[in-house]
Amino acid sequence: FDPVTLTPTYHLTIGTPGQPRGVVRFGTEGGDLLEASGRPVSLAQGSATGFSLSAPGGEQDQLLRAMGLLRDEPSAPLARRWMAEEDEASSQLHGAFLLASLGQAEGGDRLRAAIEDAPVELKKVAATLLTELDLGPIPELEVALRNMLEHKDVYVRLYAARALAERGDPRAWDRLWTELDRRIPFVGDEVLDIVERAPRRLAEPVVRQWMVRADPLLRRDLEGGLEP
């Protein structure tokens, strides 16, 4: 439901989950098209062959993420609505991502708090969203993430590093190597997963430097992460 008019409103993202091309809002009265974000979209176009639909009770996380990637300013009230849903922790973070994508500090603050205080699975959600966020409009968020690289909680350090490593921050990559070199099994697995998910153009030169210092077993794991 639209948080302003309280009328049934559906949202459609055009494209694919990885590359949304538009967001469409339409009411239930005859399915009239109310608004399209980005460029005008016709549902008859070939670009609409793949989409995800979000209605009340639907797959709202994908929708909120798509709106954030498209910097869809009219969707800010919807983001705030989901941020207020106490039983929808993941959707709170996706709503925060949408607001942060619009340069609104409250969204960045919510993602930062999740990295620092949320359960591990939600830390991971927040870190993933932060890899897709332009931190330029919220410079204090990037500063906070760098400070977290020295946090007492290893998972806070790891997920802050993930958000920064995909921006090529050398301090983040140094932190990941430090955690990997400690040879703590579950932590090492998480570092390797972060490395595998990072853009190859950033990860490959760093990992090749790590391989020089790694023991044979770790070197084998690192080589596996570089395989296409």
Short mmCIF file of N, CA and C in Angstrom, two decimals, residues 19 31 43 59 90 100-102 116 120 136 142 145 156 164 172 181 199 214:
data_model
loop_
_atom_site.label_atom_id
_atom_site.label_comp_id
_atom_site.label_asym_id
_atom_site.label_seq_id
_atom_site.Cartn_x
_atom_site.Cartn_y
_atom_site.Cartn_z
N GLN A 19 20.52 -6.38 -13.18
CA GLN A 19 20.58 -5.15 -13.97
C GLN A 19 19.18 -4.59 -14.20
N GLY A 31 -5.32 -1.52 -13.59
CA GLY A 31 -3.89 -1.64 -13.84
C GLY A 31 -3.31 -0.41 -14.51
N LEU A 43 5.31 -2.04 -21.17
CA LEU A 43 5.32 -3.43 -20.75
C LEU A 43 5.28 -4.38 -21.94
N GLU A 59 8.07 -9.99 -2.98
CA GLU A 59 9.53 -10.03 -2.88
C GLU A 59 10.08 -8.60 -2.81
N SER A 90 15.69 -8.00 6.98
CA SER A 90 16.36 -7.87 5.70
C SER A 90 15.78 -6.72 4.89
N ALA A 100 20.06 5.38 1.27
CA ALA A 100 21.48 5.72 1.15
C ALA A 100 21.85 6.01 -0.30
N SER A 101 21.25 5.29 -1.23
CA SER A 101 21.51 5.51 -2.65
C SER A 101 21.07 6.91 -3.09
N LEU A 102 20.11 7.46 -2.35
CA LEU A 102 19.63 8.80 -2.64
C LEU A 102 20.43 9.86 -1.87
N GLU A 116 27.87 -3.28 12.43
CA GLU A 116 28.46 -3.25 13.77
C GLU A 116 27.70 -4.09 14.79
N VAL A 120 25.26 -12.09 12.37
CA VAL A 120 26.20 -12.28 11.27
C VAL A 120 25.51 -12.28 9.92
N GLY A 136 30.12 8.35 -2.10
CA GLY A 136 30.46 9.75 -2.27
C GLY A 136 29.51 10.71 -1.58
N GLU A 142 31.89 6.05 4.78
CA GLU A 142 33.16 5.44 4.41
C GLU A 142 34.17 5.55 5.55
N LEU A 145 33.30 2.94 8.15
CA LEU A 145 33.71 1.59 7.73
C LEU A 145 35.20 1.39 7.91
N VAL A 156 32.70 -7.93 12.25
CA VAL A 156 32.60 -6.51 11.91
C VAL A 156 33.77 -6.12 11.03
N LEU A 164 34.63 -2.16 1.64
CA LEU A 164 35.68 -1.27 1.17
C LEU A 164 36.59 -1.91 0.12
N ALA A 172 41.56 -2.23 3.40
CA ALA A 172 40.60 -3.34 3.50
C ALA A 172 41.25 -4.64 3.07
N ASP A 181 45.59 -14.91 7.36
CA ASP A 181 46.87 -15.40 7.85
C ASP A 181 46.80 -15.92 9.28
N PRO A 199 35.35 -8.01 -7.51
CA PRO A 199 35.67 -7.88 -8.94
C PRO A 199 37.06 -8.43 -9.23
N ALA A 214 51.91 -17.16 1.14
CA ALA A 214 51.07 -18.24 1.67
C ALA A 214 51.81 -19.56 1.71
#
